[in-house]
PDB file of C-alpha atoms in Angstrom:
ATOM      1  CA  UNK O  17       0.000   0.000   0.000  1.00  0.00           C
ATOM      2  CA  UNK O  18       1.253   3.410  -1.052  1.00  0.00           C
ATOM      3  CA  UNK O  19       2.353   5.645   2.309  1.00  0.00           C
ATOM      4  CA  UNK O  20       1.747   9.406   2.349  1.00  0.00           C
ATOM      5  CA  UNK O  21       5.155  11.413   3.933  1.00  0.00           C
ATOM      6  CA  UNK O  22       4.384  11.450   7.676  1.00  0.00           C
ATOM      7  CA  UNK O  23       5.518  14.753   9.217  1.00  0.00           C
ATOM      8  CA  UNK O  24       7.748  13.921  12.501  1.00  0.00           C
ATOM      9  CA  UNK O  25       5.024  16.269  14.780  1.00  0.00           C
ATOM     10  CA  UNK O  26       2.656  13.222  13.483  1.00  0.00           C
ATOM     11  CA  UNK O  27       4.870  10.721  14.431  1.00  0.00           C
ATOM     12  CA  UNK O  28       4.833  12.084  17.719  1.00  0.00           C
ATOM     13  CA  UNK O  29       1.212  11.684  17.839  1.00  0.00           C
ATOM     14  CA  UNK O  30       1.940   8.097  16.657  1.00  0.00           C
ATOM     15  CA  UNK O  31       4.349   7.280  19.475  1.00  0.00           C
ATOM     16  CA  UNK O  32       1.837   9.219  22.097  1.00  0.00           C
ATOM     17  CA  UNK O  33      -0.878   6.787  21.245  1.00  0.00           C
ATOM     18  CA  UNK O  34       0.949   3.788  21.673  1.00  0.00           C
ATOM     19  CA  UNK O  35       1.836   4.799  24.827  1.00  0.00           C
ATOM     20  CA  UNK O  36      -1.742   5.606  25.894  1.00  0.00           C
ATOM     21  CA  UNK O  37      -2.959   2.388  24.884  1.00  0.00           C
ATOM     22  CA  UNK O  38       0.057   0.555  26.998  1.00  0.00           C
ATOM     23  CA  UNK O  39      -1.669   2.547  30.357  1.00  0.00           C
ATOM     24  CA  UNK O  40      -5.327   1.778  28.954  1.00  0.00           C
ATOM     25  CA  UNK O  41      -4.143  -1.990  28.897  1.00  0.00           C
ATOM     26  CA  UNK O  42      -2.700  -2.212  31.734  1.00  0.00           C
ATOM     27  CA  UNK O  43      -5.987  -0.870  33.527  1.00  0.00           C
ATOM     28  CA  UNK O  44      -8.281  -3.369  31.878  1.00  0.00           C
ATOM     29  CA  UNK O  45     -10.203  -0.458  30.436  1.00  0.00           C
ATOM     30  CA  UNK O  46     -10.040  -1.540  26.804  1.00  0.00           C
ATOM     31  CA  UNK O  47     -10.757  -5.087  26.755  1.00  0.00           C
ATOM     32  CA  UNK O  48     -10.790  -7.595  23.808  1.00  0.00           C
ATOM     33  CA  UNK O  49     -11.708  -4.626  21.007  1.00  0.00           C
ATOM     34  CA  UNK O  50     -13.663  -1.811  23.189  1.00  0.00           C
ATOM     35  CA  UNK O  51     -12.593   1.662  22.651  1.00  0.00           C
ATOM     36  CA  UNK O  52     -11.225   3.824  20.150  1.00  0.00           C
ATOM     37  CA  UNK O  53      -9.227   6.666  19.678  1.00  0.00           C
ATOM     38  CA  UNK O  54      -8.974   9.398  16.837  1.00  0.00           C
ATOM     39  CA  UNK O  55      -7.047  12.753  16.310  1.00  0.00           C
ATOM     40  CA  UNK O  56      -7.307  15.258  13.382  1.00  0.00           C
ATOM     41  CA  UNK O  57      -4.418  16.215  12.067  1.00  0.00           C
ATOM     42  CA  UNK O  58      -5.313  18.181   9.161  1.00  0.00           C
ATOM     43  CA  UNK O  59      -2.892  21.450  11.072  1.00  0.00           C
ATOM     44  CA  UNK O  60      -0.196  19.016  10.396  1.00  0.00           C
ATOM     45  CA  UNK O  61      -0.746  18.042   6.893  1.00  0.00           C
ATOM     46  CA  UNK O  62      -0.501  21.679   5.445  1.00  0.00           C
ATOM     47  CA  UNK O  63       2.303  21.632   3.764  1.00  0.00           C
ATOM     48  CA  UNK O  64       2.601  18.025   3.134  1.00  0.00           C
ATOM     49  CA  UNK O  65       1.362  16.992  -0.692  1.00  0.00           C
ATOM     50  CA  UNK O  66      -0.276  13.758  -1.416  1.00  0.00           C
ATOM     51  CA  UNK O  67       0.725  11.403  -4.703  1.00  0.00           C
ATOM     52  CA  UNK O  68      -2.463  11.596  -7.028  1.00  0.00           C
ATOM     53  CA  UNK O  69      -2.552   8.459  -7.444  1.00  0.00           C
ATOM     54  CA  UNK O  70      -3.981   7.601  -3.960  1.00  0.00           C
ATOM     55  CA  UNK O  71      -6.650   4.947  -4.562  1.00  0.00           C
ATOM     56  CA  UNK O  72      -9.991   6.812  -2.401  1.00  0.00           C
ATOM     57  CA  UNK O  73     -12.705   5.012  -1.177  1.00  0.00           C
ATOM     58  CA  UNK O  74     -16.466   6.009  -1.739  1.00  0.00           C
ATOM     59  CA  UNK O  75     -18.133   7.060   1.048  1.00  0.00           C
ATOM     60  CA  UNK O  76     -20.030   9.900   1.893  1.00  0.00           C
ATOM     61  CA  UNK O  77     -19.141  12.436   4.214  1.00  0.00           C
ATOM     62  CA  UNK O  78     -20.450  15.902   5.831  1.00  0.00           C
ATOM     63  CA  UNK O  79     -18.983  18.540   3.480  1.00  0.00           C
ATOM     64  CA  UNK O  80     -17.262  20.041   6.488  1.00  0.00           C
ATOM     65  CA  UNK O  81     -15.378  17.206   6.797  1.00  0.00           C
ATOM     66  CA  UNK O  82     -13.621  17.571   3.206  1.00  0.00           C
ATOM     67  CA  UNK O  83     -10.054  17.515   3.240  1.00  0.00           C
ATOM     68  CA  UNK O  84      -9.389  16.603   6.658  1.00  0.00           C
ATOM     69  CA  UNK O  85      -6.825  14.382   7.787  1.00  0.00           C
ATOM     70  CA  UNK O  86      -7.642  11.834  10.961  1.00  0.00           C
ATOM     71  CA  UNK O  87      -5.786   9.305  12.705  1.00  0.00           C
ATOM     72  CA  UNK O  88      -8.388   6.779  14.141  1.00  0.00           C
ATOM     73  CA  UNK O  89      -8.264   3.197  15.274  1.00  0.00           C
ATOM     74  CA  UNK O  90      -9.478   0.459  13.160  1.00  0.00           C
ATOM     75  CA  UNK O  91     -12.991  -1.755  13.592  1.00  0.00           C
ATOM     76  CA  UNK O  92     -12.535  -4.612  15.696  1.00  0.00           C
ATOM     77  CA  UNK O  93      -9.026  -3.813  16.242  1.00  0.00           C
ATOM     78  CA  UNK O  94      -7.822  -4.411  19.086  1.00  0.00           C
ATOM     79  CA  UNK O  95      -6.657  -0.854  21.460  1.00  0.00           C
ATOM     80  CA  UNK O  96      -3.446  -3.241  22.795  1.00  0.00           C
ATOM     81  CA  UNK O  97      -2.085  -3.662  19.204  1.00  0.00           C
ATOM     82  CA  UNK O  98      -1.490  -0.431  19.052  1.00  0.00           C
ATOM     83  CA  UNK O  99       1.409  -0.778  21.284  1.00  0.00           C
ATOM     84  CA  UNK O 100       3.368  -3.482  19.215  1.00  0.00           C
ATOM     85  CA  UNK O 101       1.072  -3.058  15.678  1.00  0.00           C
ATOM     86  CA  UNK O 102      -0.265   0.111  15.790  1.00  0.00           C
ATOM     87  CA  UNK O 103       0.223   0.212  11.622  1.00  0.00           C
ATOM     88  CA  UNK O 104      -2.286  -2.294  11.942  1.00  0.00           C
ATOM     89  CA  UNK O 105      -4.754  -1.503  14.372  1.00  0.00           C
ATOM     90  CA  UNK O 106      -4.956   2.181  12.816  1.00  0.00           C
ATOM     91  CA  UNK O 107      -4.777   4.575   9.985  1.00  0.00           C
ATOM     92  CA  UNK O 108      -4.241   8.004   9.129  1.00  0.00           C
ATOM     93  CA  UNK O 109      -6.724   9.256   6.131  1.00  0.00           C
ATOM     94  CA  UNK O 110      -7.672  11.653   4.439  1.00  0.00           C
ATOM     95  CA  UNK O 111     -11.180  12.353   3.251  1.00  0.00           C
ATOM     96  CA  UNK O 112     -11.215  14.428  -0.561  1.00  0.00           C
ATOM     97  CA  UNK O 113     -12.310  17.744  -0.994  1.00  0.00           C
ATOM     98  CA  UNK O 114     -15.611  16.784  -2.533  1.00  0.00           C
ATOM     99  CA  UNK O 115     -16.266  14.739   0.986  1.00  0.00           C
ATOM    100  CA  UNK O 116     -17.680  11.871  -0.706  1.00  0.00           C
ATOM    101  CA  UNK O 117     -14.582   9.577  -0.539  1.00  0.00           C
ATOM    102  CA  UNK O 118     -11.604   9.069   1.560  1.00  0.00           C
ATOM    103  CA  UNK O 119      -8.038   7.408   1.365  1.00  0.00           C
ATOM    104  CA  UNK O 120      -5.446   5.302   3.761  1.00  0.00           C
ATOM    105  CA  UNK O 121      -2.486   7.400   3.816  1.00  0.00           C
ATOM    106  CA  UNK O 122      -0.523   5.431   6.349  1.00  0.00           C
ATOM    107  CA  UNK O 123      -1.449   1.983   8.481  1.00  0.00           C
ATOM    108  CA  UNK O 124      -4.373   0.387   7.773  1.00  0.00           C
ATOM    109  CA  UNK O 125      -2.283  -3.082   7.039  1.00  0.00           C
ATOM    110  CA  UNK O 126      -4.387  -5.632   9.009  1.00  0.00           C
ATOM    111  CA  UNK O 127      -6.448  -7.607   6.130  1.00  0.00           C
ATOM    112  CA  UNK O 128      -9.926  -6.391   5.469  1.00  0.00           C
ATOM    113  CA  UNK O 129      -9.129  -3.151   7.657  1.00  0.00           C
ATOM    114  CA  UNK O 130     -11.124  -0.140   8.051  1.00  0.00           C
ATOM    115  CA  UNK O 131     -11.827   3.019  10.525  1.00  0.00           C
ATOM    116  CA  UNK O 132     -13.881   2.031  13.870  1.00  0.00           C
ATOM    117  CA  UNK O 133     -17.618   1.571  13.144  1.00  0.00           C
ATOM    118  CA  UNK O 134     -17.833   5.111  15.179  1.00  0.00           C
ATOM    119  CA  UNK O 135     -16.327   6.540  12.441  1.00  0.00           C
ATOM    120  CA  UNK O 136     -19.517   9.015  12.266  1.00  0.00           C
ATOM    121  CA  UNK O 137     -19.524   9.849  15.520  1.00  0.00           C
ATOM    122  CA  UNK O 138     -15.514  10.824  16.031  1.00  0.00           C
ATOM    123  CA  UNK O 139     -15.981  12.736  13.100  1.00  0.00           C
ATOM    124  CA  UNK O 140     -18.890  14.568  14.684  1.00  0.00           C
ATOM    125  CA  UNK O 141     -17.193  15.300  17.471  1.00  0.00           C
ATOM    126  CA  UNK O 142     -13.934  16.295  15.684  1.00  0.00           C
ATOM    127  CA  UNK O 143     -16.572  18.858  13.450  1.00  0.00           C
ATOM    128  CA  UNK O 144     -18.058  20.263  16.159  1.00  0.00           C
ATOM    129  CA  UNK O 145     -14.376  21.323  18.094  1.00  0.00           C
ATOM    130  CA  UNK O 146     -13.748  22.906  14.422  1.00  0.00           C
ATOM    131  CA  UNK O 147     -17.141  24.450  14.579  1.00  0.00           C
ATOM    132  CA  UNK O 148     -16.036  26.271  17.977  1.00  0.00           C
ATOM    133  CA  UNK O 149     -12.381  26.772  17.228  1.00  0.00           C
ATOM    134  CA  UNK O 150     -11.747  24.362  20.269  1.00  0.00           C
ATOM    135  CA  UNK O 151      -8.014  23.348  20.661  1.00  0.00           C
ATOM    136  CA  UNK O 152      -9.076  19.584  21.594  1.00  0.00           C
ATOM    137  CA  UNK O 153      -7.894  17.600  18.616  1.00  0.00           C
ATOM    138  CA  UNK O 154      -8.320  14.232  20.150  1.00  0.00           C
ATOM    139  CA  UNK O 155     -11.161  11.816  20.789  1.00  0.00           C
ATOM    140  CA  UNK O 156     -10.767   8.867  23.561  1.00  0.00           C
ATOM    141  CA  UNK O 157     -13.583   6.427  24.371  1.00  0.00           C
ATOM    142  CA  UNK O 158     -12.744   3.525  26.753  1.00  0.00           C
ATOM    143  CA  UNK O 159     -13.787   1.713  29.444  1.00  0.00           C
ATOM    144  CA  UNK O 160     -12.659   3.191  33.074  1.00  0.00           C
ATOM    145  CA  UNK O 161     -14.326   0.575  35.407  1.00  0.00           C
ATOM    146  CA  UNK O 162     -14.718   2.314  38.853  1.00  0.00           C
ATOM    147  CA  UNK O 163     -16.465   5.123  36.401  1.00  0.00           C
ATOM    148  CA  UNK O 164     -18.689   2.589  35.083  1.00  0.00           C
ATOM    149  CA  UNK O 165     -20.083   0.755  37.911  1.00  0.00           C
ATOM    150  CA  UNK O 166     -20.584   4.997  39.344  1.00  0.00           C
ATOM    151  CA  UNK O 167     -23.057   5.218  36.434  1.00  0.00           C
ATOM    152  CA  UNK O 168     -24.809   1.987  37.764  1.00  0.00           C
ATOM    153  CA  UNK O 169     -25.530   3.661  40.877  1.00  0.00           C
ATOM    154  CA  UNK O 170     -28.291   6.489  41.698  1.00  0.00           C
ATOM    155  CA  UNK O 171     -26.216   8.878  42.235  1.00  0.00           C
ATOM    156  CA  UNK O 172     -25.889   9.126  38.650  1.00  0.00           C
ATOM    157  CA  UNK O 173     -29.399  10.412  38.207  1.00  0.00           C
ATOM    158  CA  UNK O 174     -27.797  13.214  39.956  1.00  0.00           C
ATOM    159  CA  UNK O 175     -25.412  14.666  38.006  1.00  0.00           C
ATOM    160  CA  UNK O 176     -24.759  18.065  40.692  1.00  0.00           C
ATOM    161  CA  UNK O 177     -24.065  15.242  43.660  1.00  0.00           C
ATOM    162  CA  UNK O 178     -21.564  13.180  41.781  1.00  0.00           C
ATOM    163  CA  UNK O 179     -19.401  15.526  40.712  1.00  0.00           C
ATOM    164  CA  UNK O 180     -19.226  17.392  44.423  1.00  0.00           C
ATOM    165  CA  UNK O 181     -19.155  13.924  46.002  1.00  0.00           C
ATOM    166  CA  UNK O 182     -16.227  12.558  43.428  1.00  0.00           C
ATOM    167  CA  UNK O 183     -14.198  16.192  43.728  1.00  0.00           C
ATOM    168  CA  UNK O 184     -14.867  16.096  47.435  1.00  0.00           C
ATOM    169  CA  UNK O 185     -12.511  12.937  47.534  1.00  0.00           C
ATOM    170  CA  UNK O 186      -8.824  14.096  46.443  1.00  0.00           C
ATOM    171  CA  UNK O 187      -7.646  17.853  45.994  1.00  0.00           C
ATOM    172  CA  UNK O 188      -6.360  16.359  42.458  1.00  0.00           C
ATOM    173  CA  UNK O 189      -9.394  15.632  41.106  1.00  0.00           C
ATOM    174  CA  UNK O 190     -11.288  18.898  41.916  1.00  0.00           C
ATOM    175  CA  UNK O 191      -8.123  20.762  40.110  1.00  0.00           C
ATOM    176  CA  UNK O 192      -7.521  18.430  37.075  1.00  0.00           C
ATOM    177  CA  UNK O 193     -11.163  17.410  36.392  1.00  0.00           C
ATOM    178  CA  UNK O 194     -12.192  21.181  36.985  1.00  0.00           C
ATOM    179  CA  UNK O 195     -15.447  21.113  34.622  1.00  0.00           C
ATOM    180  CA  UNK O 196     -16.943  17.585  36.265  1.00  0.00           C
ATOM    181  CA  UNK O 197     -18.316  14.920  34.535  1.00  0.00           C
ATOM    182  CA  UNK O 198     -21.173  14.901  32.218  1.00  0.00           C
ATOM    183  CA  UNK O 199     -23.962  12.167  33.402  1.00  0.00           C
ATOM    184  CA  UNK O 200     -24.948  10.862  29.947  1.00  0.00           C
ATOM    185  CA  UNK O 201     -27.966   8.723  29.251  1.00  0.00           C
ATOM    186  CA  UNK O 202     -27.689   5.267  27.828  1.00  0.00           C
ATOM    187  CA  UNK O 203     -27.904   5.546  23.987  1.00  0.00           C
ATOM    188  CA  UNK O 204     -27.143   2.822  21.405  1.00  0.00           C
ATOM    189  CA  UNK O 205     -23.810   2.570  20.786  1.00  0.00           C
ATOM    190  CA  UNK O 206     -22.933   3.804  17.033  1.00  0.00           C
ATOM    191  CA  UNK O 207     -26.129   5.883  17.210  1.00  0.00           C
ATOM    192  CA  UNK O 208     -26.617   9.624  16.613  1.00  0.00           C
ATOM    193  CA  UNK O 209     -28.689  10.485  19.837  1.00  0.00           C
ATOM    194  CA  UNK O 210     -25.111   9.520  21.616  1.00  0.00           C
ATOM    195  CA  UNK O 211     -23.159  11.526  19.474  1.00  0.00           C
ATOM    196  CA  UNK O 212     -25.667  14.178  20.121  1.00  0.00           C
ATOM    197  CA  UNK O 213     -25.813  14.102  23.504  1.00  0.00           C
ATOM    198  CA  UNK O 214     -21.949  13.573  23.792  1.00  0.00           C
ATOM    199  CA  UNK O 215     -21.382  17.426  22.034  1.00  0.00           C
ATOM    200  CA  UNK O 216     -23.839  18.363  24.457  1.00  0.00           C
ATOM    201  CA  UNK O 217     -22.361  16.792  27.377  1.00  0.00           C
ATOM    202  CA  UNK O 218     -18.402  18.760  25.981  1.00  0.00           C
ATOM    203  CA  UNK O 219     -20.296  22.120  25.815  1.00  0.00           C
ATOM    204  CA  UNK O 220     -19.936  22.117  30.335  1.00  0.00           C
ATOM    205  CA  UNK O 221     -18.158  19.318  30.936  1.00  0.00           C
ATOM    206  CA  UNK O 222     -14.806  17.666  31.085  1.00  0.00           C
ATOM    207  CA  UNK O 223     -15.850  13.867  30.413  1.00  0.00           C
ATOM    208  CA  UNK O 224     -18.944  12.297  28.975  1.00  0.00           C
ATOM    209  CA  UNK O 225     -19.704   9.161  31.302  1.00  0.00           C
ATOM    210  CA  UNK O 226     -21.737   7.126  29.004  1.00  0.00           C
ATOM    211  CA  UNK O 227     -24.403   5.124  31.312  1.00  0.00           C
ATOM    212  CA  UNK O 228     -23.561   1.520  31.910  1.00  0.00           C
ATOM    213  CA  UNK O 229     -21.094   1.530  29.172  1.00  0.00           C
ATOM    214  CA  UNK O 230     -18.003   3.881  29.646  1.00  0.00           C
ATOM    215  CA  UNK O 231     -16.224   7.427  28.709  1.00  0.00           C
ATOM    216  CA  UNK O 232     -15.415   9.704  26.063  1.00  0.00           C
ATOM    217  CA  UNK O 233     -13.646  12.549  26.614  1.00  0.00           C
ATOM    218  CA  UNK O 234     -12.042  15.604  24.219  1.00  0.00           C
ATOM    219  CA  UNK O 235      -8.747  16.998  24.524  1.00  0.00           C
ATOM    220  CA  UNK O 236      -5.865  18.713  22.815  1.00  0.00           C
ATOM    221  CA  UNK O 237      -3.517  15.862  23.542  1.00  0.00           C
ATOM    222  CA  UNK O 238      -3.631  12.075  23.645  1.00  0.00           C
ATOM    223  CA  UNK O 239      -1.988  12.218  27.168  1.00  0.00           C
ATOM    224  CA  UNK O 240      -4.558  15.480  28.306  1.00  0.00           C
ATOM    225  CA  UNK O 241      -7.496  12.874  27.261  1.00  0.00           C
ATOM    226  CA  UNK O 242      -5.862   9.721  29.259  1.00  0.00           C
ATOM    227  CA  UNK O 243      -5.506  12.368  32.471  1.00  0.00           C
ATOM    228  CA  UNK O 244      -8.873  13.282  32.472  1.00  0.00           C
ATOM    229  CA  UNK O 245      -9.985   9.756  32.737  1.00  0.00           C
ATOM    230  CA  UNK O 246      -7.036   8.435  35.167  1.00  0.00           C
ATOM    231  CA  UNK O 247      -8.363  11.531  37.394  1.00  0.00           C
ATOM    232  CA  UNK O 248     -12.067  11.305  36.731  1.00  0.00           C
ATOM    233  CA  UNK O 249     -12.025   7.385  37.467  1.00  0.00           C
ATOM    234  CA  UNK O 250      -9.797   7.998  40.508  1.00  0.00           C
ATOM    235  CA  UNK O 251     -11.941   9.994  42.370  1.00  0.00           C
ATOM    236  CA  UNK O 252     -14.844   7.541  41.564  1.00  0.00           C
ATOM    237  CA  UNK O 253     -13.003   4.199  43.077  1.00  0.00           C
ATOM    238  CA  UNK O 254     -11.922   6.210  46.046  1.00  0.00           C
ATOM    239  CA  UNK O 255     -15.746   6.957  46.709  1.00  0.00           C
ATOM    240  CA  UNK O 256     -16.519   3.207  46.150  1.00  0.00           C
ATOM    241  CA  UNK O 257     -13.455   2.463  48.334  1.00  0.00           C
ATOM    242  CA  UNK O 258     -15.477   4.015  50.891  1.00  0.00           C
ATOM    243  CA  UNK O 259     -18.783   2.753  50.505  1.00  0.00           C
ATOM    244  CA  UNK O 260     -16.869  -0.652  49.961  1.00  0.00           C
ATOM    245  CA  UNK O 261     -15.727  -0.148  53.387  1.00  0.00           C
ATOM    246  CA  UNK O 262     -19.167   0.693  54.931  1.00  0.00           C
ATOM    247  CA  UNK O 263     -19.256   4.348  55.610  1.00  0.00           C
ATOM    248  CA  UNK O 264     -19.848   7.819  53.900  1.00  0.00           C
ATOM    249  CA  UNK O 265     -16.986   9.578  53.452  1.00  0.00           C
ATOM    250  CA  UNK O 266     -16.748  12.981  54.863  1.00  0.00           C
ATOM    251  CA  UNK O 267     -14.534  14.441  52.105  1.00  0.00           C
ATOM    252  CA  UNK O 268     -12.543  17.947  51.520  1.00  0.00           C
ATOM    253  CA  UNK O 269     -15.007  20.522  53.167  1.00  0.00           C
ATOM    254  CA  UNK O 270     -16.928  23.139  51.128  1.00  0.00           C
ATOM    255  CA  UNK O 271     -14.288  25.708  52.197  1.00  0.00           C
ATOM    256  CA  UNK O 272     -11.418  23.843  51.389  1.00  0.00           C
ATOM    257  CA  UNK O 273     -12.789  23.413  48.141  1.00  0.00           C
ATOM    258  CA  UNK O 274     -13.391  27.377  47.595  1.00  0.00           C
ATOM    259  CA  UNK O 275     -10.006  27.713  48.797  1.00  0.00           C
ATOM    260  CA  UNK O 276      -8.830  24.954  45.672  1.00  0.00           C
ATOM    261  CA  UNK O 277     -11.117  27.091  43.556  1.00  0.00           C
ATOM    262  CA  UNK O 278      -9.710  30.418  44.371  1.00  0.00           C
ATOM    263  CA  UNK O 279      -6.082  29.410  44.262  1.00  0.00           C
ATOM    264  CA  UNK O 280      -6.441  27.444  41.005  1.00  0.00           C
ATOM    265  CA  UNK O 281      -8.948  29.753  39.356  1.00  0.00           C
ATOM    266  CA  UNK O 282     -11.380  27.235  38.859  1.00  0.00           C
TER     267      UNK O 282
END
């Protein structure tokens, strides 16, 4: 398969992601082929000119989605390849300027391969940062367990009382999850009510807990997404720690956290 020139700023991406995935792994929070992970990096591709004779794919797009350039995981790949395989278990491409077909640039070299099956709702995602001239380029879904059993719970009817009860236990996450977590409805997977509801749940918050399923977060950076959800999902087990352990935990006071507000401008 013909390769596209990968700049080295995208190789750093490359290298960033198969780092992520090593952490995600090693958490059990991408199991057998759950998750995916996508970037655009169109910013990056500039100056860089593709052969013409790229062979495209048809496939319709949204027209603000022409020309755009997006790293993104494969379907049914596998999130641990991408430590050992990732030219495998992923792609870079590059949708046309008439939106209505797209090419593999780079990857893609497992048999039969081809983008995550929510291709459509990345790219929504990825659209609507564009739309708001949002510096988050990246867009991590995975499976953060302690987070997942929280949206099992009532307390997740209550969107207000998780996030004060989850910030309440560590300094940390009250400081690096500053916006909360977004308490978001089951939806069919792969459906556009979830991609819907996701924007929705980016427009005030920080992560999109997906109910009884997982999370999806935006960022600027692979590593900003995977600290969102290491902090997010670390204030939820130490809450379950607690209730594990058969009491309420009295957490950082109201004051304290003003005082965490004020001195990180939160």
């Amino acid at each position: 398969m013909k390769e596209a020139h990968i700049p080295n700023a995208v190789k750093l991406v490359l290298e960033q992601a198969s780092e992520i995935a090593g952490y995600l792994w090693e958490r059990e929070w991408i199991e057998r082929n759950g998750g995916n992970l996508s970037v655009d990096l169109t910013d990056h591709f500039k100056d860089v000119s593709l052969p013409p004779d790229f062979s495209y794919i048809d496939k319709e797009f949204p027209k603000e989605a022409a020309n755009l350039y997006l790293y993104i995981t494969g379907a049914s790949c596998y999130l641990r390849r991408l430590i050992d395989k990732i030219d495998q278990a992923s792609c870079i491409m590059h949708i046309n300027k008439n939106a209505d077909g797209y090419a593999i640039i780079w990857g893609g070299e497992m048999q039969d391969f081809v983008p995550t099956s929510e291709l459509a709702s990345h790219l929504t995602i990825h659209l609507f940062n564009k739309s708001q001239n949002s510096p988050n380029k990246v867009v991590l879904h995975a499976h953060p367990s302690e987070l997942i059993v929280l949206s099992h719970h009532k307390i997740f009817q209550d969107e207000q009382k998780l996030n004060q009860s989850i910030w309440k236990m560590c300094p940390e996450v009250r400081v690096y999850v500053p916006r909360g977590i977004h308490c978001t409805p089951y939806a069919i997977t792969q459906s556009d009510n979830l991609a819907l509801m996701t924007i929705d749940a980016f427009k005030t918050r920080d992560v999109a807990l997906w109910e009884k399923h997982g999370a999806t977060i935006t960022a600027p950076t692979i590593e900003k997404a995977w600290d969102f959800m290491d902090v997010a999902n670390k204030g939820a087990k130490l809450l379950l720690m607690a209730w594990s352990a058969g009491f309420e935990p009295e957490g950082i006071s109201d004051k304290e956290l003003k005082s965490l507000e004020k001195l990180f401008n939160l």
